[in-house]
Coordinates of C-alpha atoms in Angstrom, one line a residue:
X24 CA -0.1 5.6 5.8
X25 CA -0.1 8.2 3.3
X26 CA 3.6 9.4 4.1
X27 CA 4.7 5.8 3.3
X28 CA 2.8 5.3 0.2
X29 CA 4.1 8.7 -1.3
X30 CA 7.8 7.5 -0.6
X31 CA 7.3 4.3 -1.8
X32 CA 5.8 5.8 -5.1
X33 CA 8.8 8.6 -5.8
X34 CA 11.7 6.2 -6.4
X35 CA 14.2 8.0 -8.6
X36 CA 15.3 4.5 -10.0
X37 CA 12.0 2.3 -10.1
X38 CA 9.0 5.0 -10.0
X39 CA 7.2 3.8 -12.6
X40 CA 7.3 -0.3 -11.5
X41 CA 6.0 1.0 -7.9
X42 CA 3.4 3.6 -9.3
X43 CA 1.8 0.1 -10.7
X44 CA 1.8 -1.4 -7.4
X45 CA -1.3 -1.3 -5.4
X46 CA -0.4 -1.1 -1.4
X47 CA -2.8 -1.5 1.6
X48 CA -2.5 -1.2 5.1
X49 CA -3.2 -4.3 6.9
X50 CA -3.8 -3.3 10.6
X51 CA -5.4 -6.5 12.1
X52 CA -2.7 -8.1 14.1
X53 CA -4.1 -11.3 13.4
X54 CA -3.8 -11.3 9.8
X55 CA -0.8 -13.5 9.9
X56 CA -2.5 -16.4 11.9
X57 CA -5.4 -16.1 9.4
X58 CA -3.5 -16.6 6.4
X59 CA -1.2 -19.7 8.1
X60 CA -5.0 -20.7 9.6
X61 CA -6.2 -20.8 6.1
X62 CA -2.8 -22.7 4.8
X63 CA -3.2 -25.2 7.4
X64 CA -6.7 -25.7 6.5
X65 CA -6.1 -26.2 2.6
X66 CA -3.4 -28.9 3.3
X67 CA -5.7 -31.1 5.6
X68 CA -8.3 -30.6 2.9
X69 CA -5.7 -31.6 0.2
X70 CA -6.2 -35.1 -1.7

């Protein structure tokens, strides 16, 4: 959301550290079960 990224940007304190920091909107709800999907996966497939 555009209204978020420009307040996260404008920090009077840390503006230039957050200017540097790229942010996306994830709006699949699933994401989450994806990424412990895809942990889950890499331990069984540890050796």
């Amino acid at each position: 959301h555009q209204a978020f990224a420009e307040s996260f940007r404008t920090s009077p304190t840390h503006q230039a550290l957050l200017s540097a920091i790229p942010v996306y909107l994830m709006d699949n709800q699933e994401s989450g079960l994806w990424g412990a999907a895809y942990c889950g996966s890499q331990e069984l497939n540890r050796t």
